[in-house]
Short mmCIF file of C-alpha atoms in Angstrom, two decimals:
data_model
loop_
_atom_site.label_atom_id
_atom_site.label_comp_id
_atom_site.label_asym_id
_atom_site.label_seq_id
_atom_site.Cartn_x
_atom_site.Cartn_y
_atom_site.Cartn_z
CA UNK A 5 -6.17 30.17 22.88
CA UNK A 6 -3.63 29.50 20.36
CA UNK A 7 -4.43 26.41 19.23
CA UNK A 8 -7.82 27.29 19.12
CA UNK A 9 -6.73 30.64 16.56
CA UNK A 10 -4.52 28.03 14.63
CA UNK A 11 -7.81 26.01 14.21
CA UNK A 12 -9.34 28.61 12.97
CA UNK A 13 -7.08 29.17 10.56
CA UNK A 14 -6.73 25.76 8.75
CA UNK A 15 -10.07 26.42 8.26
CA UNK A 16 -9.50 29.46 6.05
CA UNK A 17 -8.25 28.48 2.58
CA UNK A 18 -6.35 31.76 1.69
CA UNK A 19 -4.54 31.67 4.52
CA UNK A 20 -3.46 27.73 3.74
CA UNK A 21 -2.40 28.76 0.57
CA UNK A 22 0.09 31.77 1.25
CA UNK A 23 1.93 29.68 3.78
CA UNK A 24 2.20 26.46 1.59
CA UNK A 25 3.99 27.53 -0.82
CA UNK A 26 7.83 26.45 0.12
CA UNK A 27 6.26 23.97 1.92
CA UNK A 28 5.17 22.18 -1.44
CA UNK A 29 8.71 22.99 -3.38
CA UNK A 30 10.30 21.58 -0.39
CA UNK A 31 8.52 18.35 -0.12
CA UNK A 32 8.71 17.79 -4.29
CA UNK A 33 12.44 18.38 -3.93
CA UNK A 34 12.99 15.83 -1.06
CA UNK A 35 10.35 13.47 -2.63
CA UNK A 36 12.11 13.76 -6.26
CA UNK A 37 16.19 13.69 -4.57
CA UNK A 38 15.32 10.53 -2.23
CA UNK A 39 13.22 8.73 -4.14
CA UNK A 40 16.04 8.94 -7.49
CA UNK A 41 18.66 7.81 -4.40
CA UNK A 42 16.59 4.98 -2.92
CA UNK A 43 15.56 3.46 -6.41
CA UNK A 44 18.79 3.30 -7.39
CA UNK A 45 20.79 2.03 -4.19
CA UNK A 46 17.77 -0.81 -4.56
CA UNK A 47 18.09 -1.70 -7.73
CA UNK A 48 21.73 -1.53 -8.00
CA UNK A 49 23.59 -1.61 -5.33
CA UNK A 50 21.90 -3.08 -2.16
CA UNK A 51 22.61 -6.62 -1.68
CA UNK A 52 20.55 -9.47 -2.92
CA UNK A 53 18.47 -11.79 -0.82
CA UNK A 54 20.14 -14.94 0.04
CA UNK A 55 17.15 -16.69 -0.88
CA UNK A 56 15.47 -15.01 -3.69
CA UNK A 57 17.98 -13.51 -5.22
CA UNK A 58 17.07 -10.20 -7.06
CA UNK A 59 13.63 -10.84 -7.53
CA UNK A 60 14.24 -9.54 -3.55
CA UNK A 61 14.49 -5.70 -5.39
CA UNK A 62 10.63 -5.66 -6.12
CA UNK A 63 10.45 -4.95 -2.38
CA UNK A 64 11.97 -1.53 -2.62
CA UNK A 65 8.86 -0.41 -4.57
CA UNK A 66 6.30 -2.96 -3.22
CA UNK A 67 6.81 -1.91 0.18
CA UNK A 68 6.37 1.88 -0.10
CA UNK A 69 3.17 1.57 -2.43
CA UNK A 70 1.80 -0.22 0.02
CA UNK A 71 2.12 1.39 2.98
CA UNK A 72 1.67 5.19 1.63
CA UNK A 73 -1.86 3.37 -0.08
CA UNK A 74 -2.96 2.84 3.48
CA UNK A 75 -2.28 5.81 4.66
CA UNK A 76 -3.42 7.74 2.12
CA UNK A 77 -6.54 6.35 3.10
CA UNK A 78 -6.23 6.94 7.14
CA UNK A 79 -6.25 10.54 5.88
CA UNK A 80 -9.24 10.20 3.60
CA UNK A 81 -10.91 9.13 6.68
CA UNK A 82 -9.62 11.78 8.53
CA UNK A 83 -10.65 14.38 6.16
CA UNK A 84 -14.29 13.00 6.15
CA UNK A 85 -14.47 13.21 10.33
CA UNK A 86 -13.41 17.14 9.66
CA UNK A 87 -15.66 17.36 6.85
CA UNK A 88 -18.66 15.98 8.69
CA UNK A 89 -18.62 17.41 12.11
CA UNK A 90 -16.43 20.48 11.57
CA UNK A 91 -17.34 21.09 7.56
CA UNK A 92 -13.88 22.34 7.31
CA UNK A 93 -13.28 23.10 3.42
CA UNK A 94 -9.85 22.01 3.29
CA UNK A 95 -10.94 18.28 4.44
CA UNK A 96 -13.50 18.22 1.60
CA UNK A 97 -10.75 19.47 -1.13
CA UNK A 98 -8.57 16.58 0.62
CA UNK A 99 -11.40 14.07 -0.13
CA UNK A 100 -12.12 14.98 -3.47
CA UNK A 101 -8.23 15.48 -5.10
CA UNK A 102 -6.53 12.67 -3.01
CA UNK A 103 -8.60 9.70 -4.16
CA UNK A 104 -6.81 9.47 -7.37
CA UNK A 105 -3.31 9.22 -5.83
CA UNK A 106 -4.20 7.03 -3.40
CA UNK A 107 -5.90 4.44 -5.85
CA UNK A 108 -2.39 5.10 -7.90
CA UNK A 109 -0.22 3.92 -4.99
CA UNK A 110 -3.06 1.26 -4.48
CA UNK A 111 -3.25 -0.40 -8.13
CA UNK A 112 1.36 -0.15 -8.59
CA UNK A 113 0.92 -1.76 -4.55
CA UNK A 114 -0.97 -4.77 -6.21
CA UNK A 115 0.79 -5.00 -9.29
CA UNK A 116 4.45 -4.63 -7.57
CA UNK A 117 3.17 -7.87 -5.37
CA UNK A 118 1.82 -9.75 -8.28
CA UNK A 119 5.01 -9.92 -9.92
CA UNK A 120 6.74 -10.38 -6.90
CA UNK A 121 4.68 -13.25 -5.92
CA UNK A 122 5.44 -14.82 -9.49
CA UNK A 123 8.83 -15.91 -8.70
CA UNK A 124 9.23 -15.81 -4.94
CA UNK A 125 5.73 -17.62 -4.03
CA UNK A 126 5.09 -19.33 -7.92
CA UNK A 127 1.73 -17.99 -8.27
CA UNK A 128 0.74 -14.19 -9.31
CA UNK A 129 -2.14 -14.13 -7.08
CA UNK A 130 -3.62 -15.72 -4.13
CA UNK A 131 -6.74 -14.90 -2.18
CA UNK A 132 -5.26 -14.62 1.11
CA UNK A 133 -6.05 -12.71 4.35
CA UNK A 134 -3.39 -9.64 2.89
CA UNK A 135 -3.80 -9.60 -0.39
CA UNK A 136 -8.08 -9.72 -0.63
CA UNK A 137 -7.81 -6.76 1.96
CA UNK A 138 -5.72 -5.07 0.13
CA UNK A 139 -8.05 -5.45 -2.73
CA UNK A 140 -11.02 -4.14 -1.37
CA UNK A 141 -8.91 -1.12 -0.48
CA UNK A 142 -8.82 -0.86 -4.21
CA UNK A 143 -12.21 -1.27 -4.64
CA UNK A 144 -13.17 1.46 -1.78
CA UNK A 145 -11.18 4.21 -3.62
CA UNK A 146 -13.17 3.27 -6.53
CA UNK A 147 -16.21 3.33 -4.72
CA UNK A 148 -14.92 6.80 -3.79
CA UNK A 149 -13.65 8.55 -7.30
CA UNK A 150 -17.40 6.85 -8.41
CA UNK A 151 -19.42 8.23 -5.45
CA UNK A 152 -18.06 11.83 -6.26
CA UNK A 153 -18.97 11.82 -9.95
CA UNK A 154 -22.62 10.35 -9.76
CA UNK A 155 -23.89 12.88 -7.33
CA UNK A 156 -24.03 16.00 -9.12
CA UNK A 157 -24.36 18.66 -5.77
CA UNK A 158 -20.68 19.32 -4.77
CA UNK A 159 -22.03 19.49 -0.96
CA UNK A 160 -23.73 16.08 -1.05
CA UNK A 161 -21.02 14.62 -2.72
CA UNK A 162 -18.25 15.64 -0.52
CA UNK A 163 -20.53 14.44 2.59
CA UNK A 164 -21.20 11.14 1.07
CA UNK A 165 -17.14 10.32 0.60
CA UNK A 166 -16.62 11.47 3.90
CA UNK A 167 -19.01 8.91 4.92
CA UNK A 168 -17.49 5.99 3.02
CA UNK A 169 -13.87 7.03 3.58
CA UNK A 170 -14.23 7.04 7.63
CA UNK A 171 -16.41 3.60 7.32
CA UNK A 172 -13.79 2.50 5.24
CA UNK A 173 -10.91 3.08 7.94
CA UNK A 174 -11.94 -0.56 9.10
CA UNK A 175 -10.28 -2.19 6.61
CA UNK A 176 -6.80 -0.50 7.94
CA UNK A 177 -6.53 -2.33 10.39
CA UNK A 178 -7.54 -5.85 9.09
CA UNK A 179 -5.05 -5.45 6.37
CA UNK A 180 -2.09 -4.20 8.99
CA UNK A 181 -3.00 -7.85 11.48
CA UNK A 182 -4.51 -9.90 8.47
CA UNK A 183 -0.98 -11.55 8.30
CA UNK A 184 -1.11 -12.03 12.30
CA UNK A 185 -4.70 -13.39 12.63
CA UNK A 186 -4.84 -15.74 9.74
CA UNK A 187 -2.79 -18.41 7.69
CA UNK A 188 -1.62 -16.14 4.71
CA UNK A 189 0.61 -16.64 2.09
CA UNK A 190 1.77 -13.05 2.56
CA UNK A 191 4.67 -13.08 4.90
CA UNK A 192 4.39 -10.18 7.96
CA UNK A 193 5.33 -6.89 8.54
CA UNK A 194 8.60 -5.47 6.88
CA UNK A 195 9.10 -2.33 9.09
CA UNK A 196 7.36 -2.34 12.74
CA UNK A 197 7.43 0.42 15.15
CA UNK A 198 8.32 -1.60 18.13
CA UNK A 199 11.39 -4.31 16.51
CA UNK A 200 14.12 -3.86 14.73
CA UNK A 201 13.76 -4.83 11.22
CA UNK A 202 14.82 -8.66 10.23
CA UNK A 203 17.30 -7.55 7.51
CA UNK A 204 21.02 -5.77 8.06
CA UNK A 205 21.03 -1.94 7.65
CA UNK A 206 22.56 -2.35 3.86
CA UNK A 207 19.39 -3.81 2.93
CA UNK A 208 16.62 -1.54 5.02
CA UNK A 209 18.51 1.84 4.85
CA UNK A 210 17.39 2.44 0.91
CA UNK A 211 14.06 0.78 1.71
CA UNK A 212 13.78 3.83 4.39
CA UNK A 213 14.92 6.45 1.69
CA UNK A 214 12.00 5.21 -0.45
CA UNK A 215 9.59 4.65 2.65
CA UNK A 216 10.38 8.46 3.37
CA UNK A 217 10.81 9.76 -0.25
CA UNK A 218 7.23 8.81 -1.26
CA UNK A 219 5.71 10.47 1.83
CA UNK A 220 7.46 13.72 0.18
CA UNK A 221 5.99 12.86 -2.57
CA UNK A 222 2.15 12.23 -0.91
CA UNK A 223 3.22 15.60 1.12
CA UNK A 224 3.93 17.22 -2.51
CA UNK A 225 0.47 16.23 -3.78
CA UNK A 226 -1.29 17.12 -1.21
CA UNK A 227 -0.25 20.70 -1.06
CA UNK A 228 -0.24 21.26 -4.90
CA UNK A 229 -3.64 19.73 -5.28
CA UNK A 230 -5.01 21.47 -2.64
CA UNK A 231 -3.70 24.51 -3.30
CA UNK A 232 -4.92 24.31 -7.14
CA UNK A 233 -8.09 22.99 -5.60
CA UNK A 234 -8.28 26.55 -3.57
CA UNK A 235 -7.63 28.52 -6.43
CA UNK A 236 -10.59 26.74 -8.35
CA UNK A 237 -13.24 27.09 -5.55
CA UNK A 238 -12.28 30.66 -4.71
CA UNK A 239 -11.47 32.30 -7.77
CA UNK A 240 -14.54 34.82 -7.50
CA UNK A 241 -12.91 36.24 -4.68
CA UNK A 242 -10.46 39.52 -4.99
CA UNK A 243 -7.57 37.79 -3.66
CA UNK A 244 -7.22 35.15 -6.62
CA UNK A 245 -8.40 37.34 -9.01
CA UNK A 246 -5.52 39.34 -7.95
CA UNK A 247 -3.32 36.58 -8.11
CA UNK A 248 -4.36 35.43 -11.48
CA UNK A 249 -3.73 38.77 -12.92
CA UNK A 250 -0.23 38.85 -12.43
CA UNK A 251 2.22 37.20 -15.10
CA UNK A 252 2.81 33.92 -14.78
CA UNK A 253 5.62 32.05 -12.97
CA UNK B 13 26.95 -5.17 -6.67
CA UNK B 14 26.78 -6.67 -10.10
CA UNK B 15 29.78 -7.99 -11.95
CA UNK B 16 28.72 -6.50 -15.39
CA UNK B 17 25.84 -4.65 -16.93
CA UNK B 18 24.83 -7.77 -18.93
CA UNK B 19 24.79 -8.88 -14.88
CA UNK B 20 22.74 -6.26 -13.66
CA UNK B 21 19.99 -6.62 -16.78
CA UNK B 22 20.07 -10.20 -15.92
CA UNK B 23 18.92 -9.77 -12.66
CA UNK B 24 20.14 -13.13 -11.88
CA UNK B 25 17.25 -14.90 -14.04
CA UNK B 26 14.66 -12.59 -12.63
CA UNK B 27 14.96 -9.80 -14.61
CA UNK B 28 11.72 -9.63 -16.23
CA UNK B 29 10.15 -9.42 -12.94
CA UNK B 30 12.30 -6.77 -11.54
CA UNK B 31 12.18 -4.38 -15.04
CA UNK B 32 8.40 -4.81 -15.01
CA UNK B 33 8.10 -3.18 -11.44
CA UNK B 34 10.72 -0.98 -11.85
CA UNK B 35 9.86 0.18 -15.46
CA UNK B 36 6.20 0.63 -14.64
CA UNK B 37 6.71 2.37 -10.78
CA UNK B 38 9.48 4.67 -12.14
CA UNK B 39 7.52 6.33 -14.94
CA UNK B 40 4.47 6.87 -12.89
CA UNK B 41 6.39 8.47 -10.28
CA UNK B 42 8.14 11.06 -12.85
CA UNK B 43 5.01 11.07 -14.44
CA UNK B 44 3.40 12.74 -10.84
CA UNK B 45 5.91 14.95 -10.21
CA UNK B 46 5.80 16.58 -13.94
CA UNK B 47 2.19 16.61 -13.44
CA UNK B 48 2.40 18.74 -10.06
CA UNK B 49 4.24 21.44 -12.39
CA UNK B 50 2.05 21.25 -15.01
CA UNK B 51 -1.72 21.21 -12.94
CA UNK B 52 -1.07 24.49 -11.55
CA UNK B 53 0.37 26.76 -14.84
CA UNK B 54 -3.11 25.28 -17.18
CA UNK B 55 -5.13 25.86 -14.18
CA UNK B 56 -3.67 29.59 -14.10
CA UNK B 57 -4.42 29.81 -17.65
CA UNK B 58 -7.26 28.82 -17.37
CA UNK B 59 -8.67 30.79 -14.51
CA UNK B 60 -7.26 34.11 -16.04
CA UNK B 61 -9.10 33.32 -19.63
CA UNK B 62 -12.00 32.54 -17.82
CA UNK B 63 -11.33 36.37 -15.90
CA UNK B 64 -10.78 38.13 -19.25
CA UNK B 65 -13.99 37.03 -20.59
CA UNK B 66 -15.68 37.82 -17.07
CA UNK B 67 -14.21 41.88 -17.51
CA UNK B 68 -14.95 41.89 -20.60
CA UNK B 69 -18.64 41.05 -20.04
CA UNK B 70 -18.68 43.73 -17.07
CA UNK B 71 -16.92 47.25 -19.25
CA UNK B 72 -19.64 46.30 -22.20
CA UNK B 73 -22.65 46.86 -20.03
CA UNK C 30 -17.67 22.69 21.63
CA UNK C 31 -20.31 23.79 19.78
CA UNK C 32 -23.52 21.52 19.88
CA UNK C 33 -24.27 21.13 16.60
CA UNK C 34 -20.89 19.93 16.47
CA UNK C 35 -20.80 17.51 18.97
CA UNK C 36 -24.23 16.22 18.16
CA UNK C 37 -22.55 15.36 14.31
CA UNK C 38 -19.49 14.16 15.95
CA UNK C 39 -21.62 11.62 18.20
CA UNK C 40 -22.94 10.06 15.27
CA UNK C 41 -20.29 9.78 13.50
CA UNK C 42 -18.70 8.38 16.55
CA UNK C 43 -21.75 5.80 16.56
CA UNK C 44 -22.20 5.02 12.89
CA UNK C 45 -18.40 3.80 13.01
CA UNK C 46 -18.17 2.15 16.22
CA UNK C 47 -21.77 0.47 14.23
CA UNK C 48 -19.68 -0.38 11.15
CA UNK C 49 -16.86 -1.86 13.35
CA UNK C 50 -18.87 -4.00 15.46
CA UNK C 51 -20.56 -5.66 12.54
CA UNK C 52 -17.44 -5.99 10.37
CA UNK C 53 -16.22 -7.49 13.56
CA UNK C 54 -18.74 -9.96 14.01
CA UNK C 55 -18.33 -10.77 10.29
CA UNK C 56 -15.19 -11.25 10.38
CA UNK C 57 -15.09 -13.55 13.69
CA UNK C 58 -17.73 -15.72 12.21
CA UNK C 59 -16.31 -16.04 9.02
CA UNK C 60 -13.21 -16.79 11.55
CA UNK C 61 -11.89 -20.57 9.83
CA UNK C 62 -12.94 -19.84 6.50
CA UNK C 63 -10.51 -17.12 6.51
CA UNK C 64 -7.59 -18.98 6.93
CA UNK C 65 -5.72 -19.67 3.38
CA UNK C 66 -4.40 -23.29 4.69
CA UNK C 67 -4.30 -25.73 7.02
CA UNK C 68 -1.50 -26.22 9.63
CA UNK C 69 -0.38 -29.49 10.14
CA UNK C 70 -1.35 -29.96 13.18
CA UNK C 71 -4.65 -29.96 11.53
CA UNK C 72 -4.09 -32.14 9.19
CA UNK C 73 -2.80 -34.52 11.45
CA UNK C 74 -5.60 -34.60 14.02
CA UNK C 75 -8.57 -35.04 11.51
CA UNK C 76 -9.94 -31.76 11.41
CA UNK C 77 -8.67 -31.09 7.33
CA UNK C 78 -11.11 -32.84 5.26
CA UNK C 79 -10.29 -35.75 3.12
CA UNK C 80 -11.51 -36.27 -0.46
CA UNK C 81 -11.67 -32.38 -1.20
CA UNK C 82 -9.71 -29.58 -2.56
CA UNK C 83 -8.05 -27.89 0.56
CA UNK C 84 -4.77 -25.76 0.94
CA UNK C 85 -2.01 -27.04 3.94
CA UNK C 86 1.02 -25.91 4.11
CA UNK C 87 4.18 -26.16 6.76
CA UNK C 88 7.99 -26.13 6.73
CA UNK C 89 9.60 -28.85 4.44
CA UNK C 90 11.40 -31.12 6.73
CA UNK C 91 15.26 -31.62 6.01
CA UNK C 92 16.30 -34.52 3.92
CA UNK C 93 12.40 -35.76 3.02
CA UNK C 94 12.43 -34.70 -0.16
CA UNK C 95 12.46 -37.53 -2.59
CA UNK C 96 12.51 -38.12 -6.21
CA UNK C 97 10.26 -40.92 -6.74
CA UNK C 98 9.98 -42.88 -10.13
CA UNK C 99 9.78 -39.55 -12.82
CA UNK C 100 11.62 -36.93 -13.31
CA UNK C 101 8.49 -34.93 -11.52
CA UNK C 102 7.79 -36.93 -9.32
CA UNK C 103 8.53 -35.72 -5.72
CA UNK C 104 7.37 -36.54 -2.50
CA UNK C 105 8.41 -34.56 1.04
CA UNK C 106 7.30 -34.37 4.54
CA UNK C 107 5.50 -30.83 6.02
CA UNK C 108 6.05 -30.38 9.43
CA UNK C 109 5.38 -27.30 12.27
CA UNK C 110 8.32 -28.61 14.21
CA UNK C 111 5.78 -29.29 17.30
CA UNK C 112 5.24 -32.93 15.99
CA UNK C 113 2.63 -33.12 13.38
CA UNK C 114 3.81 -34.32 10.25
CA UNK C 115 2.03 -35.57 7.27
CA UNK C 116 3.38 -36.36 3.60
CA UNK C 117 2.91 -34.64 -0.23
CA UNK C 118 3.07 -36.43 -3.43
CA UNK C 119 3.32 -34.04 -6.30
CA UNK C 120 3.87 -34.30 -9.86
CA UNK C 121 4.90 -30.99 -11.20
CA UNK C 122 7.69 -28.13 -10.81
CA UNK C 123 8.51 -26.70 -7.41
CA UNK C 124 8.79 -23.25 -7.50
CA UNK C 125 12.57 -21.61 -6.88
CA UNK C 126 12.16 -21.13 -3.10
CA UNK C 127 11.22 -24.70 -2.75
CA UNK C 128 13.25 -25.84 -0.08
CA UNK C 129 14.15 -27.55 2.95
CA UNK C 130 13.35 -26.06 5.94
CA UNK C 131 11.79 -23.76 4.14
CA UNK C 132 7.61 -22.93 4.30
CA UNK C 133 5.37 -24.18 1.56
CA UNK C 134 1.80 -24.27 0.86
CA UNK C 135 0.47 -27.40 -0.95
CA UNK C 136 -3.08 -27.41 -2.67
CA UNK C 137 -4.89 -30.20 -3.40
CA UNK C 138 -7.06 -33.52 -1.45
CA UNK C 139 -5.83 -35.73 1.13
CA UNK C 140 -6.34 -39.31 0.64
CA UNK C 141 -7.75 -41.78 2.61
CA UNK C 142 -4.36 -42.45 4.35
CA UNK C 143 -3.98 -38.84 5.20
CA UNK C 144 -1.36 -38.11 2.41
CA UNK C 145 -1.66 -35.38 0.60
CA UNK C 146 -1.72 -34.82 -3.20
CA UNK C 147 -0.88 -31.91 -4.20
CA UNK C 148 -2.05 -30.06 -7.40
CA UNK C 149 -0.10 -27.54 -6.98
CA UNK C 150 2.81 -25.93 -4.45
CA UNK C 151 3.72 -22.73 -3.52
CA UNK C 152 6.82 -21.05 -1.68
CA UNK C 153 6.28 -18.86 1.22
CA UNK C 154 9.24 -16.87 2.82
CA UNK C 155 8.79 -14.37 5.81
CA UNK C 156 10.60 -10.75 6.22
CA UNK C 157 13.75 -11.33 6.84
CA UNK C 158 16.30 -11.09 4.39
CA UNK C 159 19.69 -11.38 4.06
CA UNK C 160 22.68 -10.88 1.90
CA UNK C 161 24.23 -14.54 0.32
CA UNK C 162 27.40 -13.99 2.00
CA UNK C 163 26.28 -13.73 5.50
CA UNK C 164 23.46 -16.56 5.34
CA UNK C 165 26.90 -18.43 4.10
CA UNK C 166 28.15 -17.82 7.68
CA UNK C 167 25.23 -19.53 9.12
CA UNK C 168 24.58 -16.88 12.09
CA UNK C 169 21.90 -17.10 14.07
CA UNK C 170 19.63 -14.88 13.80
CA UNK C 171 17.61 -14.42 16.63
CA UNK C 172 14.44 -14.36 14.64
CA UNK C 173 13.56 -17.73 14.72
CA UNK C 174 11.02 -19.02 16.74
#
């Protein structure tokens, strides 16, 4: 019974946006406190790569881009699944304010490895398993922020994305085992779940502060975007109106 | 750790590649987190203009 | 549940498990094709075409490299360690990582005699890294094959 009432809830906008409110100051001040640490400790002070030298550093941006740009997406496709068979309003304000971040983390994924691949690999780009699925990642946010501006209903819209977002999921996982099923360029996984990572802690642990930080930060969008989306959609009702009355903050 | 700051700028050869990611991620991070701040107090603005000339509209008829 | 829900649930359920299957079948068709390079095994037993622009690539086998004739001029052995080998001739510069017993993917045609001339040559390195001064004690580190 209580998850069911806690269901019910997420589905209600208002009540989403009284209880987010320290949620989103918390996340902004984790996301902008770890990220400042990790950056620096991986610019500065971690050690360099026996091999490549500094060039190594790009990895302590490359690495989080890329991993919050997929999952940005898994919850894209998420949010269209609760769009389409619950038509939960939250899940189409996800859709609709997310795409651009995720297309953000996306583009500074690709650009990160195309001047990483310059002097590690000697070539800025190659079309390899990784890097062209990583590309038409690109392209599906795209196809996203495009879908939502050429159909003019907001209803239709939002179903549409939800439609491409969840049929985009596939790509997920053919980006995640590209480097496993194929001959790639792109070397394998930097963090897994189930092994240890193939570097000493000195050169992981501010990798992890980033990895973490810029969820904060994807946690700190979310909420402020949704909540400003909430404000938007409802502000004929009594409650914002009543909240836009008083002074500013 | 780098010997000097010349050292550190150097980046051991590669600093041009290192500067461009970190000089183009760095920006666009601040750059989100000043927007989060700065979203919500137009949209406010906004909404309570938009309210005005809604009250307005209803005490004239 | 509600039926209306499950009903749109279903087909959503369908429509992906539709997409998947043919991305799948896509995907294991285009199976070869998506491979960037050629092992050497490959390369060794015929199956890499000769006379055509093709991609190989292996580890660079200690103390092969050779400076023939030019100051470019460089010719090395790729090898999987399982005992395929074949050689590169290039003409060009290596790029930093270049080294032995390191990976590297060559691009270019193999000759008649199954030597390959490269056009161009590119590092690859895998995930894991590690600081100068402890690759300098030469430690195993377990994550070799």
């Amino acid at each position: 019974m209580r998850l069911k009432e806690f269901w019910h809830r997420l589905g209600s906008p208002r009540w989403f946006y009284q209880m987010s409110g320290p949620w989103q100051l918390g996340f902004t001040v984790a996301a902008g406190v770890l990220l400042l640490v990790g950056i620096i400790w991986g610019v500065a002070f971690a050690p360099p790569d026996y091999q490549q030298g500094n060039s190594f550093r790009i990895m302590y941006v490359h690495v989080p881009t890329a991993i919050l740009a997929q999952s940005v997406y898994m919850v894209l496709g998420a949010a269209g699944v609760l769009l389409l068979v619950w038509r939960m309003k939250l899940a189409d304000m996800v859709l609709q304010t997310m795409v651009p971040f995720g297309l953000a983390m996306t583009a500074l994924a690709l650009f990160t490895g195309a001047v990483w691949g310059r002097p590690t690999w000697g070539t800025w780009w190659v079309f390899d398993g990784r890097t062209t699925s990583t590309l038409v990642m690109l392209f599906l946010y795209f196809g996203l922020y495009a879908l939502r501006q050429a159909i003019p209903r907001p209803e239709a819209a939002g179903r549409a994305c939800a439609l491409l977002a969840i049929v985009g999921t596939i790509n997920i996982p053919i980006i995640k085992y590209s480097v496993e099923w194929w001959t790639t360029l792109h070397q394998g996984a930097t963090f897994k779940l189930t092994e240890a990572p193939a570097m000493p802690i000195e050169m992981w642990a501010p990798l992890l502060v980033n990895v973490i930080g810029i969820y904060c930060l994807f946690g700190a969008n979310l909420i402020a975007n949704l909540r400003n989306e909430i404000l938007r959609r409802e502000q004929a009702t009594k409650w914002v109106r009543e909240l836009v009355a008083r002074p500013l903050t | 750790m780098f010997d000097s700051f010349q050292a550190f700028l150097d980046m051991g050869g590669h600093g041009l590649y290192v500067w461009l990611v970190y000089g183009s991620a760095v920006p666009l991070l601040v750059l989100n987190l000043m927007k989060l701040r700065r979203a919500r107090r137009q949209l406010l603005r906004e909404l309570k203009a938009t309210q005005a000339v809604l009250d307005d509209a209803t005490h004239a008829t | 549940m509600q039926r209306t829900r499950r009903n749109r649930l279903i087909t959503v359920a369908f429509l992906f498990a539709g997409a998947t299957l043919t991305v799948g079948l896509l995907l294991l068709a285009a199976n070869e094709n998506l491979n960037l390079f050629y092992p050497p095994e490959k390369v060794v037993n015929g199956e890499a075409p000769t006379g055509t622009g093709i991609r190989a690539g292996g580890m660079v086998v200690e103390g092969s490299v050779q400076r023939t004739g030019d100051d470019l001029d460089v010719e090395f052995v790729l090898t999987d360690y399982q005992g395929s080998d074949f050689t590169v001739v290039y003409s060009g510069i290596l790029p930093d990582l270049f080294r032995e017993g390191q990976g590297v993917l060559v691009q270019g045609q193999l000759d008649a005699s199954r030597v390959f001339r490269a056009e161009q040559v590119l590092a690859k390195h895998d995930e894991s890294y590690m600081p100068p001064e402890l690759a300098d004690l030469d430690l195993d580190r377990g994550s070799a094959p």
